[in-house]
XYZ file of C-alpha atoms in Angstrom:
291
model
C -57.832 -61.224 13.272
C -55.345 -59.754 15.940
C -54.161 -55.790 14.189
C -50.963 -55.169 12.972
C -50.367 -51.342 13.976
C -46.858 -49.745 13.022
C -44.468 -49.184 15.832
C -43.478 -45.100 15.597
C -41.237 -43.291 18.913
C -43.110 -40.020 20.207
C -41.380 -36.536 19.160
C -40.360 -36.933 23.585
C -39.524 -40.487 23.166
C -37.180 -39.147 20.445
C -35.612 -36.324 21.930
C -34.830 -38.979 25.397
C -32.417 -40.683 22.657
C -31.000 -38.454 21.517
C -30.139 -36.674 24.057
C -28.823 -39.655 26.474
C -26.533 -40.229 23.942
C -25.194 -36.701 23.469
C -24.590 -36.968 27.659
C -23.381 -40.299 26.973
C -21.069 -38.803 24.663
C -19.687 -35.706 26.740
C -19.148 -38.173 29.420
C -15.760 -39.134 27.563
C -15.761 -35.969 26.107
C -12.229 -36.062 27.435
C -11.345 -39.542 24.141
C -13.259 -37.445 21.814
C -11.875 -34.490 21.846
C -8.290 -35.977 21.790
C -9.494 -38.036 18.330
C -11.117 -35.069 17.043
C -7.768 -33.283 17.221
C -6.074 -35.915 16.225
C -7.799 -35.976 12.938
C -7.472 -31.698 12.250
C -4.111 -32.340 12.879
C -3.850 -34.845 10.079
C -6.475 -32.793 8.290
C -4.181 -29.823 7.591
C -0.775 -31.930 7.299
C -1.318 -31.182 3.791
C -0.710 -27.581 4.181
C 3.042 -28.039 5.117
C 3.709 -28.934 2.016
C 7.399 -28.299 -0.088
C 6.015 -26.646 -3.389
C 8.554 -23.530 -3.862
C 6.813 -20.865 -5.734
C 9.634 -20.222 -8.630
C 10.811 -16.741 -9.028
C 8.463 -14.101 -11.374
C 10.145 -14.400 -15.204
C 11.532 -12.135 -16.431
C 9.429 -12.892 -19.247
C 5.629 -11.703 -18.630
C 3.508 -13.671 -20.689
C -0.388 -15.860 -19.789
C 0.839 -19.818 -19.750
C 3.392 -21.272 -18.487
C 3.365 -24.622 -19.423
C 5.579 -26.288 -16.950
C 4.174 -29.800 -17.072
C 4.612 -29.559 -20.689
C 0.553 -30.797 -21.135
C 0.142 -28.809 -24.552
C 1.902 -28.975 -27.579
C 3.651 -26.313 -28.673
C 0.884 -25.001 -30.768
C -1.903 -24.959 -28.347
C 0.697 -22.602 -25.890
C 0.869 -20.401 -28.599
C -2.804 -20.318 -29.164
C -3.489 -19.766 -25.802
C -1.521 -17.588 -25.119
C -2.559 -15.128 -27.298
C -6.149 -15.385 -26.821
C -5.716 -14.382 -23.212
C -3.461 -11.682 -24.114
C -5.311 -10.312 -26.496
C -7.971 -10.889 -23.890
C -5.842 -8.129 -21.875
C -5.268 -5.755 -24.001
C -8.438 -5.276 -24.458
C -9.807 -5.579 -20.545
C -7.104 -5.336 -18.179
C -8.358 -8.485 -16.966
C -4.588 -10.799 -17.003
C -5.989 -14.698 -16.795
C -3.148 -16.649 -16.422
C -2.964 -20.278 -16.910
C 0.538 -22.352 -14.486
C 0.617 -26.152 -14.941
C 3.579 -28.124 -12.919
C 4.131 -31.922 -12.412
C 3.072 -32.331 -8.848
C 1.863 -30.384 -5.889
C 4.187 -31.940 -3.799
C 2.536 -31.894 -0.539
C 1.294 -28.798 -0.815
C -3.091 -27.841 -0.968
C -4.063 -26.569 -4.316
C -6.538 -24.172 -2.793
C -3.770 -22.377 -0.623
C -1.404 -22.377 -3.349
C -2.721 -20.834 -6.164
C -3.735 -17.306 -5.053
C -0.240 -17.873 -3.000
C 1.080 -18.078 -6.437
C -0.731 -15.781 -8.148
C -0.213 -13.203 -4.793
C 3.854 -13.719 -5.170
C 3.923 -12.797 -9.119
C 1.402 -10.202 -8.622
C -1.224 -11.426 -11.385
C -3.745 -8.537 -12.277
C -3.885 -5.758 -13.810
C -2.951 -3.405 -11.136
C -2.549 -2.939 -8.034
C -5.669 -0.592 -7.712
C -8.264 -2.688 -9.543
C -6.046 -6.276 -9.081
C -8.151 -8.065 -12.270
C -5.840 -10.854 -12.479
C -7.119 -14.630 -12.386
C -4.701 -17.654 -12.159
C -5.480 -20.733 -12.681
C -3.495 -23.890 -11.808
C -3.292 -27.466 -12.916
C -1.422 -30.191 -10.976
C -0.693 -33.062 -13.317
C -0.008 -35.979 -10.713
C -2.443 -35.550 -8.584
C -5.249 -34.386 -11.786
C -6.584 -31.335 -10.002
C -7.443 -27.893 -11.444
C -7.717 -24.384 -9.360
C -9.446 -21.210 -10.024
C -8.820 -17.778 -8.299
C -9.492 -14.693 -9.163
C -7.731 -11.449 -7.473
C -9.734 -8.351 -5.504
C -11.575 -6.496 -8.610
C -12.959 -9.777 -9.952
C -14.524 -11.403 -6.802
C -17.749 -10.274 -7.265
C -18.204 -11.858 -10.702
C -16.245 -14.952 -10.182
C -17.448 -16.683 -6.884
C -16.460 -19.865 -6.039
C -19.725 -21.556 -6.633
C -19.842 -19.800 -10.628
C -15.611 -21.017 -10.995
C -16.927 -24.089 -9.039
C -19.472 -25.174 -11.907
C -17.171 -24.144 -14.614
C -14.303 -26.398 -13.524
C -17.047 -29.329 -13.220
C -19.310 -28.663 -16.454
C -16.840 -27.107 -18.994
C -13.079 -28.205 -17.959
C -12.293 -31.101 -16.104
C -15.170 -32.747 -18.909
C -12.624 -31.642 -21.312
C -9.701 -33.523 -19.207
C -11.548 -36.670 -19.266
C -12.037 -36.776 -22.893
C -7.799 -36.165 -23.147
C -7.619 -32.956 -24.200
C -5.740 -30.404 -21.900
C -6.116 -27.823 -24.545
C -9.313 -28.073 -24.926
C -10.150 -28.283 -21.179
C -8.151 -24.711 -20.590
C -9.190 -23.306 -23.325
C -13.378 -23.862 -23.561
C -12.529 -23.007 -19.318
C -11.247 -19.464 -20.125
C -14.324 -18.692 -23.150
C -16.045 -19.379 -19.799
C -14.314 -16.938 -18.042
C -14.372 -14.029 -20.407
C -18.302 -14.716 -20.365
C -18.292 -14.697 -17.124
C -16.885 -11.281 -17.184
C -19.266 -9.977 -19.894
C -22.355 -10.905 -17.345
C -23.030 -13.455 -19.824
C -22.194 -16.611 -18.737
C -25.384 -19.191 -17.775
C -24.185 -21.406 -15.471
C -26.102 -25.024 -15.302
C -25.987 -26.751 -12.134
C -25.346 -30.375 -12.047
C -27.374 -32.268 -9.703
C -25.769 -35.406 -8.463
C -27.737 -38.279 -8.245
C -26.832 -39.090 -4.632
C -28.215 -35.902 -3.868
C -31.585 -35.258 -2.542
C -30.812 -36.464 1.072
C -30.600 -35.018 4.248
C -26.981 -33.371 4.918
C -26.283 -35.481 7.943
C -22.370 -33.128 8.167
C -24.100 -30.067 9.407
C -25.898 -31.885 12.422
C -22.734 -33.525 13.421
C -21.099 -30.083 13.785
C -23.842 -29.123 15.382
C -23.444 -31.784 17.820
C -20.107 -31.628 18.571
C -20.019 -27.634 19.226
C -22.498 -28.609 21.920
C -21.231 -31.372 23.283
C -18.159 -28.576 24.239
C -20.332 -26.227 25.463
C -22.046 -28.394 27.395
C -18.626 -29.837 28.445
C -16.991 -25.986 29.875
C -20.390 -25.273 31.579
C -19.150 -28.694 33.565
C -16.491 -27.682 34.305
C -16.560 -23.715 35.388
C -19.747 -25.127 37.170
C -19.062 -24.503 40.721
C -15.597 -22.670 40.340
C -16.534 -19.216 39.670
C -13.637 -18.392 41.098
C -11.351 -19.762 38.350
C -10.221 -17.662 35.711
C -10.876 -20.616 32.991
C -14.243 -18.945 31.732
C -12.355 -19.057 27.662
C -12.057 -21.804 25.277
C -9.146 -24.281 25.484
C -6.730 -24.108 22.385
C -7.899 -27.500 22.080
C -11.026 -25.954 20.896
C -10.303 -23.312 19.240
C -8.731 -25.202 16.487
C -11.283 -27.742 16.817
C -13.713 -25.038 16.318
C -11.732 -23.041 13.301
C -11.181 -26.684 11.356
C -15.234 -27.502 11.644
C -15.693 -23.765 10.082
C -13.338 -24.706 7.167
C -14.565 -27.727 6.448
C -18.016 -27.341 6.644
C -17.850 -25.790 3.137
C -16.935 -29.336 1.625
C -15.177 -30.373 -1.166
C -13.770 -27.359 -2.827
C -14.989 -24.727 -1.753
C -13.210 -21.467 -1.251
C -10.418 -20.611 1.065
C -9.051 -18.437 3.804
C -6.493 -16.270 4.108
C -5.787 -13.103 2.374
C -2.499 -11.333 0.073
C -1.640 -8.358 -0.587
C -1.048 -6.654 -4.092
C 2.589 -7.051 -5.824
C 4.192 -4.651 -8.551
C 4.537 -4.199 -11.577
C 3.405 -2.996 -15.134
C 0.679 -3.976 -17.418
C 0.426 -7.570 -18.755
C 3.355 -6.451 -21.569
C 5.588 -5.006 -19.558
C 4.700 -7.060 -16.529
C 2.274 -8.275 -13.913
C 0.725 -5.235 -11.573
C -1.380 -6.446 -9.371
C -1.994 -9.694 -7.089
C -4.391 -8.479 -4.213
C -5.684 -12.517 -4.512
C -8.461 -13.099 -0.996
C -6.998 -16.754 -0.707
C -10.532 -18.179 -2.389
C -11.047 -20.142 -5.313
C -12.461 -23.096 -6.367
C -11.394 -26.471 -8.319
C -11.717 -29.771 -9.124
C -9.972 -33.261 -9.808
C -10.367 -36.003 -12.135
């Protein structure tokens, strides 16, 4: 009887196949770079939104429910709880709800709002947290001031959003989500928060995005080497503007999902929570999610 054996490619053969694919892609690098540039431009279009942050209100408190997602009693309870917490800790947690982002990126708008209003205990401490909820887009984002970033990391903020806040939103209660979410923030700053990472059932596979990014970077490097080889007299040793845009966009997108962001916003002015916002130093990071 004829014996049947499984056919497997040897490592050398696999390497040659991968390299041949890379070479073929490299030969069409011009078209690939144009395609990547178009995708990159479309990916950053949402950052050019039309949302105008309102002027810092004369009465500065802890809850601004512009989207009217809370009842009068719910707003009052949440507001008083956060003010009491600020009075005892100097940490200002401000909740803002809006009807729509109007095309803005919530991860950019949130820390920018914190900077514009100067949310935080003092400019020296920057103990401010801003929670922004966009009703129409069903998105929420949490950003911490410089003084709290070491405790409220993007990872912890993401856990609180996914595991505590959003389930309550899905159940139909904005108040419960914000109430329990801010309680979790209290625990974080007390050092008592115990996170629980919930693994998605779809997880477990080998991440393909990092491989794609690495291959694209290699292709760009090879392309530059081929273009510059044999042209030593030229000054073209640096990367083109297209390369810089592509590489920077890949770096931003590699974090995936609702991770932290870049950028930096300086401090504001004012007094305490009762007399005004006084911090405002936000790094532009944070975390959030949608439902």
